[in-house]
Short mmCIF file of C-alpha atoms and ligand atoms in Angstrom, two decimals:
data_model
loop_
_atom_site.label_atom_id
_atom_site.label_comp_id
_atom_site.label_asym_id
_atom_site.label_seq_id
_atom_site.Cartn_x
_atom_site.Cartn_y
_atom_site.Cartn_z
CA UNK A 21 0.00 0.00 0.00
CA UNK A 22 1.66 3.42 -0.52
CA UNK A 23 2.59 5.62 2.03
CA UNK A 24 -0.01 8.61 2.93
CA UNK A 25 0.90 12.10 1.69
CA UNK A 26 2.96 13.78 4.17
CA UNK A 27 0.34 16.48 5.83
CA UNK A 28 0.69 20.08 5.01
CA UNK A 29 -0.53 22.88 7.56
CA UNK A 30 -3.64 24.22 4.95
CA UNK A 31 -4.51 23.00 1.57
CA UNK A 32 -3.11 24.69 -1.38
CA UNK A 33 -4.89 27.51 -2.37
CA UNK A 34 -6.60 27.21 -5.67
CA UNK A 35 -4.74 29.21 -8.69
CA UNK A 36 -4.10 29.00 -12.39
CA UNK A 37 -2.14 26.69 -14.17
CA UNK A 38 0.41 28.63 -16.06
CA UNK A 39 3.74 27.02 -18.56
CA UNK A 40 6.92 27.46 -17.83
CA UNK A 41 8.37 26.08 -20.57
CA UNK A 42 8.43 22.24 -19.73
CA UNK A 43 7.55 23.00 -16.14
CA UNK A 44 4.38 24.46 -14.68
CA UNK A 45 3.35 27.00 -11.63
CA UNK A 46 -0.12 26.95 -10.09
CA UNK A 47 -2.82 24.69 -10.22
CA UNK A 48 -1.61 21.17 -9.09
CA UNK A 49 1.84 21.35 -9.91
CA UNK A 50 4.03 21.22 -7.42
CA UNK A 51 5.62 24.35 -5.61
CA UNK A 52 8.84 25.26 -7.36
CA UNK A 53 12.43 26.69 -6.92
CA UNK A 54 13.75 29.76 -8.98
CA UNK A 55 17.11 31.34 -8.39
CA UNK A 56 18.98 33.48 -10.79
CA UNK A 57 22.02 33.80 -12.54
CA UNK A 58 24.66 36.11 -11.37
CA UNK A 59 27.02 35.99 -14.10
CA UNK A 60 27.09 38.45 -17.22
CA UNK A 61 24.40 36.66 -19.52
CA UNK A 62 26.81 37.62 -22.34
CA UNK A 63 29.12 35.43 -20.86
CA UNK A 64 27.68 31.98 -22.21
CA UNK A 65 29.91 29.72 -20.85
CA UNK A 66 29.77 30.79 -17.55
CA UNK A 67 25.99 31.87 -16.72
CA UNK A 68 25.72 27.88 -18.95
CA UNK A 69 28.29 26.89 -16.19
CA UNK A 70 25.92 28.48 -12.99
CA UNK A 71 22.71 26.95 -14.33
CA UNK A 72 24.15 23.67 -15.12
CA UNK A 73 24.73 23.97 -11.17
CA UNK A 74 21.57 25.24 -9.97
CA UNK A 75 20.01 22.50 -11.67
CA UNK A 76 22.15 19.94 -10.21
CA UNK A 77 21.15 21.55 -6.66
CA UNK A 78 17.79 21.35 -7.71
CA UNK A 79 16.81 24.59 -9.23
CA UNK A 80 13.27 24.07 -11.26
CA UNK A 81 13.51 27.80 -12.67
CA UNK A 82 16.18 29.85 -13.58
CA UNK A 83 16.07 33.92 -14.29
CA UNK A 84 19.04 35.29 -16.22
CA UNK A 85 19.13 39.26 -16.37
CA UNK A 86 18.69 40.91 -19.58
CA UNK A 87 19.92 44.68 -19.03
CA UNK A 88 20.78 45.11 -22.84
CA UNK A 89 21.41 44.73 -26.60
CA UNK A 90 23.89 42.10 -25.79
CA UNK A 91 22.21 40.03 -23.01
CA UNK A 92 19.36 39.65 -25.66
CA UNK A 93 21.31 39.04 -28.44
CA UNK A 94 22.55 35.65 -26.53
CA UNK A 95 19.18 34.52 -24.95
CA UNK A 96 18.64 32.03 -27.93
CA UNK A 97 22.18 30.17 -27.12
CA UNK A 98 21.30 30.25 -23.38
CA UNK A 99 17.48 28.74 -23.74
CA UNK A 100 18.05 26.56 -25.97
CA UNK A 101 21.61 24.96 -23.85
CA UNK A 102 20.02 25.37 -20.51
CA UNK A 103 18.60 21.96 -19.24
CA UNK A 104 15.66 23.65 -17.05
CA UNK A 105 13.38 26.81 -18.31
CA UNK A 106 14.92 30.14 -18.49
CA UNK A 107 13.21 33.31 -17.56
CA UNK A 108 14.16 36.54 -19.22
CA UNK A 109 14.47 39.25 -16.67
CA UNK A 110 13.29 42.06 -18.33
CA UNK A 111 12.95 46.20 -16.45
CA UNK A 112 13.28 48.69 -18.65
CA UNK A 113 13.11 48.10 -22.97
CA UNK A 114 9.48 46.38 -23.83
CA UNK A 115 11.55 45.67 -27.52
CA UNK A 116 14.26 43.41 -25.28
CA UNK A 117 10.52 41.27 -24.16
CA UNK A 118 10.24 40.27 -27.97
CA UNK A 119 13.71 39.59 -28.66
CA UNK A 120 13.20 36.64 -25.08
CA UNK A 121 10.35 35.40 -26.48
CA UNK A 122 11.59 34.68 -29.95
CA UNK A 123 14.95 33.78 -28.62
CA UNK A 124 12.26 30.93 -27.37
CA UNK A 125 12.74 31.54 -23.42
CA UNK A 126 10.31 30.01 -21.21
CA UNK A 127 8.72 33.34 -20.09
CA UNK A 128 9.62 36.98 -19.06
CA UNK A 129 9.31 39.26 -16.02
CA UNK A 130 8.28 41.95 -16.45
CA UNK A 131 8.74 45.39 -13.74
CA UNK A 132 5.51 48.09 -14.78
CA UNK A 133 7.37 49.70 -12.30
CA UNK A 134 10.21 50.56 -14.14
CA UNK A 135 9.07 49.18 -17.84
CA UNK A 136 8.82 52.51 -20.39
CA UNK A 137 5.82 52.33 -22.55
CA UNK A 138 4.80 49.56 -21.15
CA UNK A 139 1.16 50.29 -21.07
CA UNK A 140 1.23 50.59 -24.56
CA UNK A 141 2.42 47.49 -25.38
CA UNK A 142 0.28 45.32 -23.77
CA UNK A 143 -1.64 44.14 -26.38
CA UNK A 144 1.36 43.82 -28.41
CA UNK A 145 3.48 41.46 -25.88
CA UNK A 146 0.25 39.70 -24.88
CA UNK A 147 0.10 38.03 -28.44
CA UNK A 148 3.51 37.66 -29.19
CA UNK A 149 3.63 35.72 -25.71
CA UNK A 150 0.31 34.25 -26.64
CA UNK A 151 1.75 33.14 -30.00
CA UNK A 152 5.04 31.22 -28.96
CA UNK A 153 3.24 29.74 -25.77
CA UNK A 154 5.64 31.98 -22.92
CA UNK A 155 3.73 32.97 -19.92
CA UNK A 156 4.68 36.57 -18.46
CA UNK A 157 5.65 37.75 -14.56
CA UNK A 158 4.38 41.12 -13.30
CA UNK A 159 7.16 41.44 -10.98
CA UNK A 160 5.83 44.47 -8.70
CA UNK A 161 9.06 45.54 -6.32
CA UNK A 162 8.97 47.56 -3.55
CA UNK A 163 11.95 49.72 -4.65
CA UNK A 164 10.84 50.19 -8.30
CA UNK A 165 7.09 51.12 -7.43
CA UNK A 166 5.00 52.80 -10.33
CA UNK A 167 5.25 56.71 -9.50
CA UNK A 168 1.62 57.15 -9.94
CA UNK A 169 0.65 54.65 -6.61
CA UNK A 170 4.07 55.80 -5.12
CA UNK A 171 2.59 59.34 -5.08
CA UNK A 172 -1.06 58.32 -4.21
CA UNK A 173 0.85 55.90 -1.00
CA UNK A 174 3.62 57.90 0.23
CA UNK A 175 5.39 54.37 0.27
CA UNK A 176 5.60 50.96 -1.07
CA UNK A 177 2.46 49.56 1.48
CA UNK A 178 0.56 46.69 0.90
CA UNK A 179 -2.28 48.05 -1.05
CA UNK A 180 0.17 49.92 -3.20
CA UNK A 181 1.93 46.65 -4.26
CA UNK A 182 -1.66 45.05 -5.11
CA UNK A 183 -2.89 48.18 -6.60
CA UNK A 184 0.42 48.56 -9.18
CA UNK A 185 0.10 44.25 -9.59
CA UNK A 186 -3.70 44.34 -10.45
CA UNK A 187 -3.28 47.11 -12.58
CA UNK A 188 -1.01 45.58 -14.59
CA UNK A 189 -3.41 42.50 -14.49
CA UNK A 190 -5.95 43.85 -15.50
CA UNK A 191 -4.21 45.70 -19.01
CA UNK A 192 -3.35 42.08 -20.07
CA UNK A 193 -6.88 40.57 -18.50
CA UNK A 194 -8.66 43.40 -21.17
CA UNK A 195 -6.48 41.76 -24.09
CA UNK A 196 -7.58 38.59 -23.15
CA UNK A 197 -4.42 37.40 -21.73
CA UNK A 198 -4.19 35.53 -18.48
CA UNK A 199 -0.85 33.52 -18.52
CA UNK A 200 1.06 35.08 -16.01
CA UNK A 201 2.01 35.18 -12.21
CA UNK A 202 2.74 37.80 -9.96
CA UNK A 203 4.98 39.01 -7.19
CA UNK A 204 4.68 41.81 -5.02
CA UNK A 205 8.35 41.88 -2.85
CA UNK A 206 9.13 43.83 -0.73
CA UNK A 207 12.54 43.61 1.90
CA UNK A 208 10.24 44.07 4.89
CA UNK A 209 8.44 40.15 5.51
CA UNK A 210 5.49 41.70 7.41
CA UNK A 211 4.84 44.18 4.69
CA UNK A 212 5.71 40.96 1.75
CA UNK A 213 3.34 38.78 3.88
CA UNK A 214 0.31 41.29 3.71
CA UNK A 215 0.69 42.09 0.40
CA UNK A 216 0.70 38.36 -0.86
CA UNK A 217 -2.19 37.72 1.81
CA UNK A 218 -4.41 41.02 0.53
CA UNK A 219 -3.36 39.75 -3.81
CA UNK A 220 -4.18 35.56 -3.06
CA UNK A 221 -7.88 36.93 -1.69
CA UNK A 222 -8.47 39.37 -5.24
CA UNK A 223 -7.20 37.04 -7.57
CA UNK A 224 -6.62 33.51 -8.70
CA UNK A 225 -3.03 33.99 -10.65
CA UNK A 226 -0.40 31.87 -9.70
CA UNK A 227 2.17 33.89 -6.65
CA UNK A 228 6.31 34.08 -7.09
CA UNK A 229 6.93 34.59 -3.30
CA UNK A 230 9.88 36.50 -2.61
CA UNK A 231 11.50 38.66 -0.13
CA UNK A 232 13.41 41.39 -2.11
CA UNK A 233 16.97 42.40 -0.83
CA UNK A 234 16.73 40.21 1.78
CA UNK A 235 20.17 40.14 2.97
CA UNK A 236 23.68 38.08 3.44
CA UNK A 237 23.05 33.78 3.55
CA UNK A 238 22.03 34.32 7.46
CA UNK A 239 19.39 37.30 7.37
CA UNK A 240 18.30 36.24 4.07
CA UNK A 241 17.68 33.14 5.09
CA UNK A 242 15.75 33.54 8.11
CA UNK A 243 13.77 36.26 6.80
CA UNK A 244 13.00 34.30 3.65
CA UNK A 245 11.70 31.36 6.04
CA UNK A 246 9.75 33.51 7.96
CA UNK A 247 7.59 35.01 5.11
CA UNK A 248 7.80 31.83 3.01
CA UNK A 249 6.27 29.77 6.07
CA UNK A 250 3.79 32.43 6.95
CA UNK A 251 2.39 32.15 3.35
CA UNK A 252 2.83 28.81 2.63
CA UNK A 253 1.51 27.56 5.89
CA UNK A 254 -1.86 29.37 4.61
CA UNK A 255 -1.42 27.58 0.91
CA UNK A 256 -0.29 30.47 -0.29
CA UNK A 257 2.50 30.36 -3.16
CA UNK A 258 3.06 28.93 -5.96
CA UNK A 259 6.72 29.21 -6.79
CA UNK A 260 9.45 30.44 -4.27
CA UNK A 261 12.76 32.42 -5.02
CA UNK A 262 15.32 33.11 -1.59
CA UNK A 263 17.52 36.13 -2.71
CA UNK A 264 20.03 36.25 -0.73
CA UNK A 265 23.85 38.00 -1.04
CA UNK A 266 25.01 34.58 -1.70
CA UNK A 267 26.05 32.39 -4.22
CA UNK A 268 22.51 31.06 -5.94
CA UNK A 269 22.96 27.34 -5.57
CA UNK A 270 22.61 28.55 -1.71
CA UNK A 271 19.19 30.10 -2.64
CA UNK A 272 18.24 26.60 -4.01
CA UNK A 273 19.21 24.82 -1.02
CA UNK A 274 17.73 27.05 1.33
CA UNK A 275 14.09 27.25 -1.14
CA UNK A 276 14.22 23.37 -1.01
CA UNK A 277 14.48 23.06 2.70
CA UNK A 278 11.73 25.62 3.50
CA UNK A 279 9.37 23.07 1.18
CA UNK A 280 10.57 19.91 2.61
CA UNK A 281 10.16 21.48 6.27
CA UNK A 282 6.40 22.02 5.63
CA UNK A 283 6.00 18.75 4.03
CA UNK A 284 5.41 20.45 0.38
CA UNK A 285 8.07 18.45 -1.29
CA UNK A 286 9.45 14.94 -0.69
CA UNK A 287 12.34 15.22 2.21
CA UNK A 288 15.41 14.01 1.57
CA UNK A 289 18.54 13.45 4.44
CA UNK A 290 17.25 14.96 7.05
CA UNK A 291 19.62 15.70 10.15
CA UNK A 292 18.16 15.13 13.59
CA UNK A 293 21.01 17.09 15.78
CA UNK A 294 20.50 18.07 19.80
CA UNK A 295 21.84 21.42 20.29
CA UNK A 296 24.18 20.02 23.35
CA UNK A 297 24.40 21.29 26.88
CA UNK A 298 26.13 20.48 30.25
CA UNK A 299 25.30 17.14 29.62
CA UNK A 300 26.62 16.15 26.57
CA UNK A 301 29.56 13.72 26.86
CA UNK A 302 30.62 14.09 23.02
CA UNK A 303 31.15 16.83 20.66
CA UNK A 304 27.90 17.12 18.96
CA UNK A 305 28.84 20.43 16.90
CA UNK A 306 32.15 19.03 14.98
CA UNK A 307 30.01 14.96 14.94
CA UNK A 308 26.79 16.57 13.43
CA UNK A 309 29.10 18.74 11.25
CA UNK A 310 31.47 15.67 10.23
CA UNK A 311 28.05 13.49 9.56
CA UNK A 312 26.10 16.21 7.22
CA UNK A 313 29.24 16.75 5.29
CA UNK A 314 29.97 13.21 4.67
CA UNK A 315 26.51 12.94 3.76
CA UNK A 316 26.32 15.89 1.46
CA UNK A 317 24.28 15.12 -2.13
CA UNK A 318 22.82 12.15 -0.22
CA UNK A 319 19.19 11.76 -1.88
CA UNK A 320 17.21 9.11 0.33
CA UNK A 321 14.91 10.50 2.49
CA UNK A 322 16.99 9.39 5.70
CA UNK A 323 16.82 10.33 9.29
CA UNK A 324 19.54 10.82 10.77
CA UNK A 325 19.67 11.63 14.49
CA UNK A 326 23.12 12.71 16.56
CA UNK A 327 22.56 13.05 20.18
CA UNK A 328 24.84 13.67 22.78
CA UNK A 329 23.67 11.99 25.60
CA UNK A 330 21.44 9.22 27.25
CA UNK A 331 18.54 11.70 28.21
CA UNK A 332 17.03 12.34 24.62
CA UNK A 333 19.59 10.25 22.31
CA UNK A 334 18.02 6.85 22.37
CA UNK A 335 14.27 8.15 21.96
CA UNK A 336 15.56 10.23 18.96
CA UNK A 337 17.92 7.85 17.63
CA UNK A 338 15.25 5.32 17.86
CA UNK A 339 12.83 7.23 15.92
CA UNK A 340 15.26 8.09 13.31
CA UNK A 341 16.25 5.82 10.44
CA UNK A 342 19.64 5.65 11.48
CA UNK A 343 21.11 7.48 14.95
CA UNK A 344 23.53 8.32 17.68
CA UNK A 345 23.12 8.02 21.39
CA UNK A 346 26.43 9.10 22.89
CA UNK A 347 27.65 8.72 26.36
CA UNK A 348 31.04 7.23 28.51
CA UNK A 349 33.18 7.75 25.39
CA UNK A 350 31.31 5.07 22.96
CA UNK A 351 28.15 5.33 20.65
CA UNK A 352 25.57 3.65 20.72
CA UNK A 353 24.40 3.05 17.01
CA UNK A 354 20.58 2.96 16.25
CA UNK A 355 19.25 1.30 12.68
CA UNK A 356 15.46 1.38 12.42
CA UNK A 357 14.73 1.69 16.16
CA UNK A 358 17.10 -0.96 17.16
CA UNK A 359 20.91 -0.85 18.51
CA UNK A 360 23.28 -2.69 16.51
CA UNK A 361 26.28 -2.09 17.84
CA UNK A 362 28.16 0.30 20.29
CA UNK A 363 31.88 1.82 19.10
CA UNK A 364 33.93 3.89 20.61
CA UNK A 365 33.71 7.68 20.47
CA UNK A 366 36.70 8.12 17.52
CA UNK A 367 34.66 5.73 15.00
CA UNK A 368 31.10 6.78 15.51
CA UNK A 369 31.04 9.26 12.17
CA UNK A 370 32.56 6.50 9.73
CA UNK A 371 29.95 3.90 11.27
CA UNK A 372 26.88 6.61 11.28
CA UNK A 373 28.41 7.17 7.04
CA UNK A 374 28.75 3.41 6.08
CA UNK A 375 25.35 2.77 7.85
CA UNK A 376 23.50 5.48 5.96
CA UNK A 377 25.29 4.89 2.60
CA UNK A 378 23.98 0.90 3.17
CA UNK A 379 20.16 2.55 4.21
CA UNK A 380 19.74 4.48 1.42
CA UNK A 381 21.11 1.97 -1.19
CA UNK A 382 18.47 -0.10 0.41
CA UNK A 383 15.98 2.58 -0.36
CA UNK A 384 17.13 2.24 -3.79
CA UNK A 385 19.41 5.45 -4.22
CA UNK A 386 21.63 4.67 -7.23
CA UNK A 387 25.35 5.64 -6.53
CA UNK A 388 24.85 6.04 -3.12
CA UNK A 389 27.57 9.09 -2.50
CA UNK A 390 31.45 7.27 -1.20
CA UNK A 391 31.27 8.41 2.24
CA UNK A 392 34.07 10.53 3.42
CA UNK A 393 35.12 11.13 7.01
CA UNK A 394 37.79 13.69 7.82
S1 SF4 B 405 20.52 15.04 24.01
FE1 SF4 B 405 21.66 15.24 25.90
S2 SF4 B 405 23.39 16.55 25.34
FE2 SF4 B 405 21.91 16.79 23.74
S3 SF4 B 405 20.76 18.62 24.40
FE3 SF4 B 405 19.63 16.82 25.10
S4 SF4 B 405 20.32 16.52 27.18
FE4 SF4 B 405 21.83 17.87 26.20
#
């Protein structure tokens, strides 16, 4: 019999089905990852390098910038070599929109914030997107607000990023155009949160959650979580992107993990670690350290408790798939709920990596990753 779905906090909320190329956002499919490129995307090789990367991290999305002539001129090379669906990042030329949708990229974002004309060429873009089957982003951003709502709001509030996103909306809706999602960031998570909240009750288009600007890996991160698990917890959000001031594959790995917490995509290693106290009679930093490196690319959806004592460390490491009790300089080793043997302190890491490597070839992971212990 299979397994029962994981349980989410709230059902998904119900949106639009929109393509992404060969990948979808909204409706049923599931939530996905977008970073983007931070290379010069007139330097093929290496923004072809960075995605090759971020897919191998797990990256469903990918947005490569298009400030000019040149960036468009190489979209076609890029989209057509990149194995997952490239977005066209487009804020200021409406004529660089055409040249990413018949260089054949997946879809386009497009800023009315900063976008000149773009009003005017709505009905224009909508069938030329229409045509070659590319879906569109309105990406409303807190720091590129249309003048006009900027003016009528004093600042980038809630109701101004719904007003500027709906308005936008609505130009394409009166063209008959409806493939597109929307994002309304903003570097402020209780501001992001209310906007998405206030847009996911006024319209059914798929949401690109995002927390603009939101800071180095350790900020950014936790900020991203925050506003990412207030949403999502409500089945808000479609696809996610973490910015952070970080290399993107980082982005990828910390979107992934948000989703996997809340039970919105399959987990994979999962590291049960205490956080140690007067107790512990082993060094649980550098062992759950030592264990998640060795461990690192590992696919199966293991559990994988450290502990560094008797109190909690057999009831986790029980639990677990695979665990750690420490205590009087040995390890006691946990598979499936059951000890199988004790070593001492110095080989607990290489057992813990042989163990898992065994587990997960069980579970059917093909190349298991060669453990490493240093
Ligand atoms: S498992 Fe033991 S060492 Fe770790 S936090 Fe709990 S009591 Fe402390």
């Amino acid at each position: 019999m299979p397994a029962a779905p994981a349980p989410t906090l709230a059902p998904r909320r119900t949106t639009r089905k929109i393509r992404v190329g060969s990948t979808f956002v909204g409706g049923d499919a599931p939530i996905s990852v977008q970073s983007m490129t931070t290379t010069k995307t007139t330097d093929i090789n290496g923004t072809l390098q960075q995605i090759a990367e971020l897919t191998a991290t797990g990256c469903d999305i990918v947005r490569v910038a298009v400030p000019s002539q040149d960036d468009a001129d190489v979209l076609h090379i890029i989209a057509k070599k990149s194995q997952i669906p490239v977005i066209a990042d487009i804020h200021f030329q409406p004529r660089y929109v055409f040249a990413a949708i018949d260089a054949g990229c997946a879809a386009v974002r497009v800023n009315p914030g900063n976008i000149k004309q773009f009003d005017d060429k709505v009905a224009e873009i909508a069938k030329a997107a229409s045509d070659a089957g590319v879906s569109l982003r309105i990406g409303v951003n807190a720091g590129s607000l249309d003048k006009r709502l900027l003016a009528k709001y004093g600042s980038p509030t809630p109701e101004a990023l719904v007003e500027s996103a709906l308005w936008e909306a609505s130009l394409f809706e009166d063209v008959g155009f409806h493939d597109f999602k929307i994002s309304v960031k903003h570097n402020d998570p209780v501001v992001m949160v209310r906007a998405y909240e206030m847009l996911s009750q006024q319209c059914d288009y798929p949401l690109h959650l995002g927390v603009t600007e939101a800071g180095p890996a350790f900020q950014g991160t936790i900020k991203s979580s925050v506003a990412f698990g207030a949403l999502l917890s409500q089945g808000i959000g479609d696809t996610i992107r973490v910015s952070l001031s970080a290399p993107p594959a980082e982005e990828v790995k910390v979107g992934l993990k948000i989703l996997e917490s809340l039970n919105l995509r399959p987990r994979k290693l999962d590291i049960v670690s205490c956080p140690s106290c007067g107790r512990a009679q082993v060094d649980v930093y550098s062992l759950a350290e030592k264990v998640t490196k060795g461990l690192e690319g590992m696919q199966a959806p293991l559990r994988v408790a450290v502990m560094g004592c008797v109190v909690n460390g057999p009831g986790e490491a029980r639990e677990a798939d695979l665990g750690v009790a420490s205590g009087n300089g040995k390890g006691q080793i946990f598979v499936k709920g059951e000890v199988v043997k004790t070593v001492p302190e110095s080989e607990i890491v290489e057992t813990l990596l042989v163990e898992a490597r065994r587990i997960a070839a069980e579970m059917g992971e093909v190349g298991a990753p060669e453990v490493s212990v240093s």
